[in-house]
Amino acid sequence: VTLVGIIGAGQLGRMLALAAAPMGIRCRLLDPAPQPPAVGVAEVVTAAFDDTDGLQRLAAGAKVVTFELEHVPIEAARYVSGRVRVAPSLEALSAAQDRLLEKEAFTRLGIPCAAYAAVDDAAALRGAAVKLGLPIRLKTRFAGYDGRGQRELRTPAQVEDAASIADAGGLIAERVVGFTREVSMIAVRGGDETMFYPLVDNTHRDGILRVSRAPAEIDPALVDAARDYATRLLDAFAYRGVLALELFETTSGLLANEFAPRVHNSGHWTIEGAVTSQFANHIRAVCGLPLGRTDPYAACAMVNLIGREPDPQSLLRLPGAHLHRYGKAPRPARKLGHVTLCPLDPHALRQAVSMADAAADDP
Ligand SMILES: Nc1ncnc2c1ncn2[C@@H]1O[C@H](COP(=O)(O)OP(=O)(O)O)[C@@H](O)[C@H]1O
Ligand SMILES: [Mg+2]
């Protein structure tokens, strides 16, 4: 049987392993956590991401190694790539890890994005506030996710308050984008073919994805632009696998926010809603197998279950509901599961959102 190694055994790794199984492809995952979500559906090696013994056990006999998170030490990925093929490329991984390299790649590739400035000290922060104009969003270059490691600075006093943080360095400041909505383009590249899922409409709360709807009802010219930007990234990084590009829709077109060199939360609806899920297509792409069609069967919506899960019975009673639980302990701001409504019933969506909100807000 074909064996695929996956760095990370969270929910994305688990959904990759579940998608691989019907094709006779086995996955082995590496994660430092004692009971990550993929436990129980695939073989999990418990070790730190930079543990060479763990990395060797992950790679042994694998056809290819991929990753389900971008916050993998680049040395770990490089170590593995000396033993077995790693996909997507290390270049894509390192650009996606560092918000500064990422923005520089957008700029070099002609992909529009918000004005930004590197912040290595307080003087650079003050300079950025002048150059970009307030409000700005100050973000850690490395290791941020789900809105963590970010704060918005609206006043000169807030800029001064952040001066000591800025002195620690490793930050980037971005102009705050007045977007009309957020969308994402999920693309997949195999050996010689590229396919695109429909553009997804995303709603966030506190920096965390809350609801995705697909296909987004949007000007087709913007869909073409999003495909073009994703293609530039795929080409630049000699890419293989699924890539997700998060974008802001503004009155003057799309601005890229960030890209993920992996399957993405805004693509979870494809499990039930598309001819081939993002997970199956990622496995196909990294294994060198033909890609599957990406067209949607129906309009779909996905609601994340964050912090605390609603009663599964109530969710499953909603028409068209498909429940995914990751087996994680409740914790504020933590993604514990999702429910996909496919085909989409607007009333069921409203109910799912209010159940998810009520559970999350329950003290
Ligand atoms: N420059 C910006 N202007 C306006 N909103 C932003 C900006 N940057 C981030 N956000 C908001 O915060 C969310 C999370 O930020 P993002 O850069 O995507 O980081 P993460 O890696 O945590 O997803 C975005 O989806 C968006 O809602
Ligand atoms: Mg994001």
PDB file of N, CA and C in Angstrom, residues 14-112:
ATOM      1  N   ARG A  14      -6.409  14.557  10.277  1.00  0.00           N
ATOM      2  CA  ARG A  14      -7.409  13.494  10.393  1.00  0.00           C
ATOM      3  C   ARG A  14      -8.295  13.425   9.142  1.00  0.00           C
ATOM      4  N   MET A  15      -8.725  14.588   8.632  1.00  0.00           N
ATOM      5  CA  MET A  15      -9.586  14.575   7.440  1.00  0.00           C
ATOM      6  C   MET A  15      -8.798  14.148   6.195  1.00  0.00           C
ATOM      7  N   LEU A  16      -7.498  14.445   6.162  1.00  0.00           N
ATOM      8  CA  LEU A  16      -6.657  13.942   5.062  1.00  0.00           C
ATOM      9  C   LEU A  16      -6.586  12.411   5.115  1.00  0.00           C
ATOM     10  N   ALA A  17      -6.351  11.869   6.317  1.00  0.00           N
ATOM     11  CA  ALA A  17      -6.245  10.408   6.457  1.00  0.00           C
ATOM     12  C   ALA A  17      -7.562   9.727   6.101  1.00  0.00           C
ATOM     13  N   LEU A  18      -8.670  10.340   6.504  1.00  0.00           N
ATOM     14  CA  LEU A  18      -9.986   9.760   6.194  1.00  0.00           C
ATOM     15  C   LEU A  18     -10.248   9.773   4.692  1.00  0.00           C
ATOM     16  N   ALA A  19      -9.749  10.812   4.004  1.00  0.00           N
ATOM     17  CA  ALA A  19      -9.964  10.903   2.552  1.00  0.00           C
ATOM     18  C   ALA A  19      -9.046   9.950   1.792  1.00  0.00           C
ATOM     19  N   ALA A  20      -7.885   9.655   2.376  1.00  0.00           N
ATOM     20  CA  ALA A  20      -6.917   8.778   1.706  1.00  0.00           C
ATOM     21  C   ALA A  20      -7.366   7.317   1.755  1.00  0.00           C
ATOM     22  N   ALA A  21      -7.999   6.933   2.862  1.00  0.00           N
ATOM     23  CA  ALA A  21      -8.308   5.522   3.112  1.00  0.00           C
ATOM     24  C   ALA A  21      -9.063   4.827   1.969  1.00  0.00           C
ATOM     25  N   PRO A  22     -10.143   5.436   1.414  1.00  0.00           N
ATOM     26  CA  PRO A  22     -10.870   4.726   0.356  1.00  0.00           C
ATOM     27  C   PRO A  22     -10.018   4.453  -0.881  1.00  0.00           C
ATOM     28  N   MET A  23      -8.967   5.257  -1.091  1.00  0.00           N
ATOM     29  CA  MET A  23      -8.098   5.044  -2.252  1.00  0.00           C
ATOM     30  C   MET A  23      -7.009   4.022  -1.951  1.00  0.00           C
ATOM     31  N   GLY A  24      -7.087   3.398  -0.795  1.00  0.00           N
ATOM     32  CA  GLY A  24      -6.065   2.415  -0.429  1.00  0.00           C
ATOM     33  C   GLY A  24      -4.763   3.065  -0.030  1.00  0.00           C
ATOM     34  N   ILE A  25      -4.832   4.312   0.388  1.00  0.00           N
ATOM     35  CA  ILE A  25      -3.633   5.044   0.806  1.00  0.00           C
ATOM     36  C   ILE A  25      -3.684   5.208   2.319  1.00  0.00           C
ATOM     37  N   ARG A  26      -2.619   4.783   2.969  1.00  0.00           N
ATOM     38  CA  ARG A  26      -2.533   4.854   4.414  1.00  0.00           C
ATOM     39  C   ARG A  26      -1.758   6.103   4.814  1.00  0.00           C
ATOM     40  N   CYS A  27      -2.117   6.717   5.911  1.00  0.00           N
ATOM     41  CA  CYS A  27      -1.385   7.894   6.386  1.00  0.00           C
ATOM     42  C   CYS A  27      -0.758   7.602   7.741  1.00  0.00           C
ATOM     43  N   ARG A  28       0.428   8.172   7.938  1.00  0.00           N
ATOM     44  CA  ARG A  28       1.087   8.146   9.246  1.00  0.00           C
ATOM     45  C   ARG A  28       1.357   9.600   9.600  1.00  0.00           C
ATOM     46  N   LEU A  29       0.963  10.005  10.807  1.00  0.00           N
ATOM     47  CA  LEU A  29       1.032  11.418  11.160  1.00  0.00           C
ATOM     48  C   LEU A  29       1.952  11.626  12.353  1.00  0.00           C
ATOM     49  N   LEU A  30       2.559  12.791  12.401  1.00  0.00           N
ATOM     50  CA  LEU A  30       3.483  13.145  13.491  1.00  0.00           C
ATOM     51  C   LEU A  30       2.918  14.328  14.254  1.00  0.00           C
ATOM     52  N   ASP A  31       2.871  14.208  15.585  1.00  0.00           N
ATOM     53  CA  ASP A  31       2.341  15.321  16.384  1.00  0.00           C
ATOM     54  C   ASP A  31       2.895  15.226  17.801  1.00  0.00           C
ATOM     55  N   PRO A  32       3.214  16.356  18.402  1.00  0.00           N
ATOM     56  CA  PRO A  32       3.709  16.312  19.777  1.00  0.00           C
ATOM     57  C   PRO A  32       2.602  16.074  20.809  1.00  0.00           C
ATOM     58  N   ALA A  33       1.341  16.344  20.466  1.00  0.00           N
ATOM     59  CA  ALA A  33       0.260  16.211  21.451  1.00  0.00           C
ATOM     60  C   ALA A  33      -0.008  14.737  21.739  1.00  0.00           C
ATOM     61  N   PRO A  34      -0.403  14.430  22.975  1.00  0.00           N
ATOM     62  CA  PRO A  34      -0.615  13.023  23.326  1.00  0.00           C
ATOM     63  C   PRO A  34      -1.842  12.404  22.649  1.00  0.00           C
ATOM     64  N   GLN A  35      -2.918  13.157  22.477  1.00  0.00           N
ATOM     65  CA  GLN A  35      -4.146  12.605  21.882  1.00  0.00           C
ATOM     66  C   GLN A  35      -4.676  13.542  20.789  1.00  0.00           C
ATOM     67  N   PRO A  36      -3.938  13.761  19.716  1.00  0.00           N
ATOM     68  CA  PRO A  36      -4.420  14.694  18.697  1.00  0.00           C
ATOM     69  C   PRO A  36      -5.601  14.083  17.931  1.00  0.00           C
ATOM     70  N   PRO A  37      -6.385  14.915  17.219  1.00  0.00           N
ATOM     71  CA  PRO A  37      -7.596  14.431  16.553  1.00  0.00           C
ATOM     72  C   PRO A  37      -7.414  13.221  15.634  1.00  0.00           C
ATOM     73  N   ALA A  38      -6.239  13.022  15.033  1.00  0.00           N
ATOM     74  CA  ALA A  38      -6.084  11.902  14.088  1.00  0.00           C
ATOM     75  C   ALA A  38      -5.930  10.551  14.784  1.00  0.00           C
ATOM     76  N   VAL A  39      -5.705  10.569  16.091  1.00  0.00           N
ATOM     77  CA  VAL A  39      -5.594   9.298  16.818  1.00  0.00           C
ATOM     78  C   VAL A  39      -6.917   8.538  16.658  1.00  0.00           C
ATOM     79  N   GLY A  40      -6.816   7.257  16.348  1.00  0.00           N
ATOM     80  CA  GLY A  40      -8.035   6.462  16.183  1.00  0.00           C
ATOM     81  C   GLY A  40      -8.424   6.299  14.729  1.00  0.00           C
ATOM     82  N   VAL A  41      -7.962   7.179  13.849  1.00  0.00           N
ATOM     83  CA  VAL A  41      -8.268   6.973  12.426  1.00  0.00           C
ATOM     84  C   VAL A  41      -7.007   6.646  11.630  1.00  0.00           C
ATOM     85  N   ALA A  42      -5.830   6.873  12.202  1.00  0.00           N
ATOM     86  CA  ALA A  42      -4.589   6.574  11.482  1.00  0.00           C
ATOM     87  C   ALA A  42      -3.470   6.412  12.506  1.00  0.00           C
ATOM     88  N   GLU A  43      -2.321   5.912  12.000  1.00  0.00           N
ATOM     89  CA  GLU A  43      -1.153   5.738  12.859  1.00  0.00           C
ATOM     90  C   GLU A  43      -0.569   7.102  13.205  1.00  0.00           C
ATOM     91  N   VAL A  44      -0.335   7.351  14.486  1.00  0.00           N
ATOM     92  CA  VAL A  44       0.223   8.635  14.900  1.00  0.00           C
ATOM     93  C   VAL A  44       1.532   8.396  15.645  1.00  0.00           C
ATOM     94  N   VAL A  45       2.576   9.085  15.209  1.00  0.00           N
ATOM     95  CA  VAL A  45       3.869   9.065  15.893  1.00  0.00           C
ATOM     96  C   VAL A  45       3.881  10.261  16.837  1.00  0.00           C
ATOM     97  N   THR A  46       4.124  10.005  18.116  1.00  0.00           N
ATOM     98  CA  THR A  46       4.147  11.098  19.085  1.00  0.00           C
ATOM     99  C   THR A  46       5.576  11.570  19.296  1.00  0.00           C
ATOM    100  N   ALA A  47       5.874  12.759  18.781  1.00  0.00           N
ATOM    101  CA  ALA A  47       7.205  13.355  18.947  1.00  0.00           C
ATOM    102  C   ALA A  47       7.118  14.815  18.559  1.00  0.00           C
ATOM    103  N   ALA A  48       8.086  15.587  19.049  1.00  0.00           N
ATOM    104  CA  ALA A  48       8.154  16.999  18.662  1.00  0.00           C
ATOM    105  C   ALA A  48       8.425  17.080  17.157  1.00  0.00           C
ATOM    106  N   PHE A  49       7.994  18.192  16.547  1.00  0.00           N
ATOM    107  CA  PHE A  49       8.173  18.340  15.104  1.00  0.00           C
ATOM    108  C   PHE A  49       9.645  18.363  14.700  1.00  0.00           C
ATOM    109  N   ASP A  50      10.514  18.745  15.640  1.00  0.00           N
ATOM    110  CA  ASP A  50      11.929  18.810  15.271  1.00  0.00           C
ATOM    111  C   ASP A  50      12.732  17.643  15.847  1.00  0.00           C
ATOM    112  N   ASP A  51      12.038  16.599  16.252  1.00  0.00           N
ATOM    113  CA  ASP A  51      12.694  15.415  16.809  1.00  0.00           C
ATOM    114  C   ASP A  51      13.114  14.504  15.640  1.00  0.00           C
ATOM    115  N   THR A  52      14.429  14.356  15.442  1.00  0.00           N
ATOM    116  CA  THR A  52      14.877  13.629  14.237  1.00  0.00           C
ATOM    117  C   THR A  52      14.437  12.167  14.265  1.00  0.00           C
ATOM    118  N   ASP A  53      14.389  11.584  15.444  1.00  0.00           N
ATOM    119  CA  ASP A  53      13.931  10.199  15.526  1.00  0.00           C
ATOM    120  C   ASP A  53      12.465  10.112  15.082  1.00  0.00           C
ATOM    121  N   GLY A  54      11.651  11.037  15.556  1.00  0.00           N
ATOM    122  CA  GLY A  54      10.241  11.067  15.157  1.00  0.00           C
ATOM    123  C   GLY A  54      10.097  11.312  13.661  1.00  0.00           C
ATOM    124  N   LEU A  55      10.895  12.210  13.129  1.00  0.00           N
ATOM    125  CA  LEU A  55      10.823  12.518  11.689  1.00  0.00           C
ATOM    126  C   LEU A  55      11.240  11.305  10.858  1.00  0.00           C
ATOM    127  N   GLN A  56      12.239  10.571  11.346  1.00  0.00           N
ATOM    128  CA  GLN A  56      12.653   9.344  10.636  1.00  0.00           C
ATOM    129  C   GLN A  56      11.539   8.307  10.648  1.00  0.00           C
ATOM    130  N   ARG A  57      10.888   8.174  11.799  1.00  0.00           N
ATOM    131  CA  ARG A  57       9.786   7.198  11.875  1.00  0.00           C
ATOM    132  C   ARG A  57       8.624   7.623  10.973  1.00  0.00           C
ATOM    133  N   LEU A  58       8.411   8.941  10.894  1.00  0.00           N
ATOM    134  CA  LEU A  58       7.349   9.440  10.006  1.00  0.00           C
ATOM    135  C   LEU A  58       7.652   9.092   8.550  1.00  0.00           C
ATOM    136  N   ALA A  59       8.903   9.297   8.156  1.00  0.00           N
ATOM    137  CA  ALA A  59       9.270   9.185   6.737  1.00  0.00           C
ATOM    138  C   ALA A  59       9.519   7.746   6.290  1.00  0.00           C
ATOM    139  N   ALA A  60       9.773   6.838   7.246  1.00  0.00           N
ATOM    140  CA  ALA A  60      10.169   5.474   6.867  1.00  0.00           C
ATOM    141  C   ALA A  60       9.103   4.807   5.989  1.00  0.00           C
ATOM    142  N   GLY A  61       9.467   4.499   4.763  1.00  0.00           N
ATOM    143  CA  GLY A  61       8.551   3.794   3.851  1.00  0.00           C
ATOM    144  C   GLY A  61       7.505   4.676   3.218  1.00  0.00           C
ATOM    145  N   ALA A  62       7.516   5.999   3.517  1.00  0.00           N
ATOM    146  CA  ALA A  62       6.502   6.889   2.945  1.00  0.00           C
ATOM    147  C   ALA A  62       6.861   7.247   1.506  1.00  0.00           C
ATOM    148  N   LYS A  63       5.825   7.373   0.670  1.00  0.00           N
ATOM    149  CA  LYS A  63       6.021   7.782  -0.718  1.00  0.00           C
ATOM    150  C   LYS A  63       6.273   9.286  -0.778  1.00  0.00           C
ATOM    151  N   VAL A  64       5.617  10.001   0.127  1.00  0.00           N
ATOM    152  CA  VAL A  64       5.707  11.456   0.148  1.00  0.00           C
ATOM    153  C   VAL A  64       5.350  11.906   1.555  1.00  0.00           C
ATOM    154  N   VAL A  65       5.899  13.023   1.978  1.00  0.00           N
ATOM    155  CA  VAL A  65       5.502  13.617   3.252  1.00  0.00           C
ATOM    156  C   VAL A  65       4.897  14.987   2.973  1.00  0.00           C
ATOM    157  N   THR A  66       3.758  15.264   3.597  1.00  0.00           N
ATOM    158  CA  THR A  66       3.107  16.561   3.468  1.00  0.00           C
ATOM    159  C   THR A  66       2.877  17.113   4.873  1.00  0.00           C
ATOM    160  N   PHE A  67       2.233  18.252   4.997  1.00  0.00           N
ATOM    161  CA  PHE A  67       2.020  18.844   6.319  1.00  0.00           C
ATOM    162  C   PHE A  67       0.619  19.429   6.374  1.00  0.00           C
ATOM    163  N   GLU A  68       0.063  19.478   7.575  1.00  0.00           N
ATOM    164  CA  GLU A  68      -1.295  20.003   7.752  1.00  0.00           C
ATOM    165  C   GLU A  68      -1.273  21.326   8.480  1.00  0.00           C
ATOM    166  N   LEU A  69      -0.093  21.846   8.766  1.00  0.00           N
ATOM    167  CA  LEU A  69       0.007  23.164   9.394  1.00  0.00           C
ATOM    168  C   LEU A  69       1.284  23.818   8.877  1.00  0.00           C
ATOM    169  N   GLU A  70       1.302  25.144   8.832  1.00  0.00           N
ATOM    170  CA  GLU A  70       2.498  25.799   8.280  1.00  0.00           C
ATOM    171  C   GLU A  70       3.514  26.131   9.360  1.00  0.00           C
ATOM    172  N   HIS A  71       3.123  25.948  10.623  1.00  0.00           N
ATOM    173  CA  HIS A  71       4.064  26.285  11.687  1.00  0.00           C
ATOM    174  C   HIS A  71       4.929  25.083  12.053  1.00  0.00           C
ATOM    175  N   VAL A  72       5.551  24.507  11.037  1.00  0.00           N
ATOM    176  CA  VAL A  72       6.461  23.389  11.184  1.00  0.00           C
ATOM    177  C   VAL A  72       7.858  23.983  11.082  1.00  0.00           C
ATOM    178  N   PRO A  73       8.773  23.656  11.991  1.00  0.00           N
ATOM    179  CA  PRO A  73      10.129  24.202  11.816  1.00  0.00           C
ATOM    180  C   PRO A  73      10.647  23.844  10.411  1.00  0.00           C
ATOM    181  N   ILE A  74      11.157  24.842   9.722  1.00  0.00           N
ATOM    182  CA  ILE A  74      11.579  24.600   8.336  1.00  0.00           C
ATOM    183  C   ILE A  74      12.719  23.586   8.290  1.00  0.00           C
ATOM    184  N   GLU A  75      13.545  23.555   9.348  1.00  0.00           N
ATOM    185  CA  GLU A  75      14.636  22.574   9.402  1.00  0.00           C
ATOM    186  C   GLU A  75      14.073  21.150   9.451  1.00  0.00           C
ATOM    187  N   ALA A  76      12.936  20.998  10.122  1.00  0.00           N
ATOM    188  CA  ALA A  76      12.324  19.669  10.205  1.00  0.00           C
ATOM    189  C   ALA A  76      11.874  19.216   8.814  1.00  0.00           C
ATOM    190  N   ALA A  77      11.237  20.134   8.082  1.00  0.00           N
ATOM    191  CA  ALA A  77      10.784  19.798   6.728  1.00  0.00           C
ATOM    192  C   ALA A  77      11.986  19.522   5.826  1.00  0.00           C
ATOM    193  N   ARG A  78      13.060  20.292   6.021  1.00  0.00           N
ATOM    194  CA  ARG A  78      14.258  20.089   5.193  1.00  0.00           C
ATOM    195  C   ARG A  78      14.900  18.738   5.514  1.00  0.00           C
ATOM    196  N   TYR A  79      14.909  18.399   6.791  1.00  0.00           N
ATOM    197  CA  TYR A  79      15.472  17.101   7.206  1.00  0.00           C
ATOM    198  C   TYR A  79      14.710  15.953   6.524  1.00  0.00           C
ATOM    199  N   VAL A  80      13.385  16.063   6.534  1.00  0.00           N
ATOM    200  CA  VAL A  80      12.570  15.020   5.900  1.00  0.00           C
ATOM    201  C   VAL A  80      12.839  14.986   4.400  1.00  0.00           C
ATOM    202  N   SER A  81      12.989  16.169   3.794  1.00  0.00           N
ATOM    203  CA  SER A  81      13.150  16.221   2.332  1.00  0.00           C
ATOM    204  C   SER A  81      14.471  15.592   1.892  1.00  0.00           C
ATOM    205  N   GLY A  82      15.401  15.392   2.831  1.00  0.00           N
ATOM    206  CA  GLY A  82      16.624  14.658   2.501  1.00  0.00           C
ATOM    207  C   GLY A  82      16.385  13.153   2.416  1.00  0.00           C
ATOM    208  N   ARG A  83      15.216  12.696   2.869  1.00  0.00           N
ATOM    209  CA  ARG A  83      14.910  11.257   2.880  1.00  0.00           C
ATOM    210  C   ARG A  83      13.801  10.888   1.916  1.00  0.00           C
ATOM    211  N   VAL A  84      12.818  11.789   1.801  1.00  0.00           N
ATOM    212  CA  VAL A  84      11.632  11.461   0.991  1.00  0.00           C
ATOM    213  C   VAL A  84      11.098  12.779   0.433  1.00  0.00           C
ATOM    214  N   ARG A  85      10.363  12.702  -0.677  1.00  0.00           N
ATOM    215  CA  ARG A  85       9.828  13.912  -1.299  1.00  0.00           C
ATOM    216  C   ARG A  85       8.862  14.611  -0.340  1.00  0.00           C
ATOM    217  N   VAL A  86       8.968  15.928  -0.258  1.00  0.00           N
ATOM    218  CA  VAL A  86       8.052  16.715   0.567  1.00  0.00           C
ATOM    219  C   VAL A  86       7.220  17.594  -0.357  1.00  0.00           C
ATOM    220  N   ALA A  87       5.928  17.604  -0.168  1.00  0.00           N
ATOM    221  CA  ALA A  87       5.040  18.454  -0.975  1.00  0.00           C
ATOM    222  C   ALA A  87       3.945  19.000  -0.075  1.00  0.00           C
ATOM    223  N   PRO A  88       3.551  20.278  -0.239  1.00  0.00           N
ATOM    224  CA  PRO A  88       4.103  21.292  -1.136  1.00  0.00           C
ATOM    225  C   PRO A  88       5.572  21.608  -0.829  1.00  0.00           C
ATOM    226  N   SER A  89       6.153  22.471  -1.672  1.00  0.00           N
ATOM    227  CA  SER A  89       7.580  22.740  -1.604  1.00  0.00           C
ATOM    228  C   SER A  89       7.986  23.473  -0.322  1.00  0.00           C
ATOM    229  N   LEU A  90       9.253  23.343   0.040  1.00  0.00           N
ATOM    230  CA  LEU A  90       9.784  24.071   1.198  1.00  0.00           C
ATOM    231  C   LEU A  90       9.716  25.578   0.981  1.00  0.00           C
ATOM    232  N   GLU A  91       9.833  25.998  -0.278  1.00  0.00           N
ATOM    233  CA  GLU A  91       9.750  27.438  -0.584  1.00  0.00           C
ATOM    234  C   GLU A  91       8.353  27.966  -0.225  1.00  0.00           C
ATOM    235  N   ALA A  92       7.333  27.202  -0.575  1.00  0.00           N
ATOM    236  CA  ALA A  92       5.961  27.617  -0.240  1.00  0.00           C
ATOM    237  C   ALA A  92       5.783  27.635   1.274  1.00  0.00           C
ATOM    238  N   LEU A  93       6.328  26.614   1.931  1.00  0.00           N
ATOM    239  CA  LEU A  93       6.197  26.519   3.387  1.00  0.00           C
ATOM    240  C   LEU A  93       6.874  27.704   4.064  1.00  0.00           C
ATOM    241  N   SER A  94       8.098  28.027   3.646  1.00  0.00           N
ATOM    242  CA  SER A  94       8.792  29.107   4.363  1.00  0.00           C
ATOM    243  C   SER A  94       8.150  30.456   4.088  1.00  0.00           C
ATOM    244  N   ALA A  95       7.631  30.682   2.885  1.00  0.00           N
ATOM    245  CA  ALA A  95       6.952  31.963   2.618  1.00  0.00           C
ATOM    246  C   ALA A  95       5.672  32.084   3.438  1.00  0.00           C
ATOM    247  N   ALA A  96       4.962  30.970   3.614  1.00  0.00           N
ATOM    248  CA  ALA A  96       3.693  31.029   4.344  1.00  0.00           C
ATOM    249  C   ALA A  96       3.901  31.157   5.852  1.00  0.00           C
ATOM    250  N   GLN A  97       5.093  30.801   6.328  1.00  0.00           N
ATOM    251  CA  GLN A  97       5.374  30.863   7.771  1.00  0.00           C
ATOM    252  C   GLN A  97       5.617  32.265   8.270  1.00  0.00           C
ATOM    253  N   ASP A  98       6.086  33.101   7.375  1.00  0.00           N
ATOM    254  CA  ASP A  98       6.561  34.426   7.769  1.00  0.00           C
ATOM    255  C   ASP A  98       5.712  35.476   7.047  1.00  0.00           C
ATOM    256  N   ARG A  99       4.915  36.226   7.807  1.00  0.00           N
ATOM    257  CA  ARG A  99       4.015  37.187   7.162  1.00  0.00           C
ATOM    258  C   ARG A  99       4.772  38.224   6.334  1.00  0.00           C
ATOM    259  N   LEU A 100       6.029  38.480   6.698  1.00  0.00           N
ATOM    260  CA  LEU A 100       6.797  39.451   5.902  1.00  0.00           C
ATOM    261  C   LEU A 100       7.202  38.843   4.552  1.00  0.00           C
ATOM    262  N   LEU A 101       7.777  37.636   4.567  1.00  0.00           N
ATOM    263  CA  LEU A 101       8.125  36.974   3.299  1.00  0.00           C
ATOM    264  C   LEU A 101       6.892  36.784   2.423  1.00  0.00           C
ATOM    265  N   GLU A 102       5.768  36.506   3.084  1.00  0.00           N
ATOM    266  CA  GLU A 102       4.517  36.265   2.364  1.00  0.00           C
ATOM    267  C   GLU A 102       4.074  37.527   1.623  1.00  0.00           C
ATOM    268  N   LYS A 103       4.103  38.658   2.327  1.00  0.00           N
ATOM    269  CA  LYS A 103       3.705  39.922   1.707  1.00  0.00           C
ATOM    270  C   LYS A 103       4.694  40.298   0.595  1.00  0.00           C
ATOM    271  N   GLU A 104       5.983  40.018   0.831  1.00  0.00           N
ATOM    272  CA  GLU A 104       6.982  40.310  -0.199  1.00  0.00           C
ATOM    273  C   GLU A 104       6.746  39.457  -1.437  1.00  0.00           C
ATOM    274  N   ALA A 105       6.337  38.204  -1.218  1.00  0.00           N
ATOM    275  CA  ALA A 105       6.024  37.331  -2.369  1.00  0.00           C
ATOM    276  C   ALA A 105       4.816  37.882  -3.126  1.00  0.00           C
ATOM    277  N   PHE A 106       3.784  38.295  -2.407  1.00  0.00           N
ATOM    278  CA  PHE A 106       2.607  38.885  -3.084  1.00  0.00           C
ATOM    279  C   PHE A 106       3.046  40.061  -3.958  1.00  0.00           C
ATOM    280  N   THR A 107       3.862  40.920  -3.371  1.00  0.00           N
ATOM    281  CA  THR A 107       4.280  42.132  -4.074  1.00  0.00           C
ATOM    282  C   THR A 107       5.097  41.780  -5.319  1.00  0.00           C
ATOM    283  N   ARG A 108       6.064  40.871  -5.139  1.00  0.00           N
ATOM    284  CA  ARG A 108       6.922  40.456  -6.259  1.00  0.00           C
ATOM    285  C   ARG A 108       6.099  39.830  -7.385  1.00  0.00           C
ATOM    286  N   LEU A 109       5.028  39.107  -7.013  1.00  0.00           N
ATOM    287  CA  LEU A 109       4.235  38.386  -8.009  1.00  0.00           C
ATOM    288  C   LEU A 109       3.099  39.231  -8.574  1.00  0.00           C
ATOM    289  N   GLY A 110       3.009  40.482  -8.163  1.00  0.00           N
ATOM    290  CA  GLY A 110       1.954  41.346  -8.688  1.00  0.00           C
ATOM    291  C   GLY A 110       0.582  41.025  -8.133  1.00  0.00           C
ATOM    292  N   ILE A 111       0.549  40.466  -6.930  1.00  0.00           N
ATOM    293  CA  ILE A 111      -0.722  40.158  -6.274  1.00  0.00           C
ATOM    294  C   ILE A 111      -1.017  41.301  -5.307  1.00  0.00           C
ATOM    295  N   PRO A 112      -2.082  42.071  -5.522  1.00  0.00           N
ATOM    296  CA  PRO A 112      -2.323  43.223  -4.652  1.00  0.00           C
ATOM    297  C   PRO A 112      -2.588  42.802  -3.208  1.00  0.00           C
TER     298      PRO A 112
END
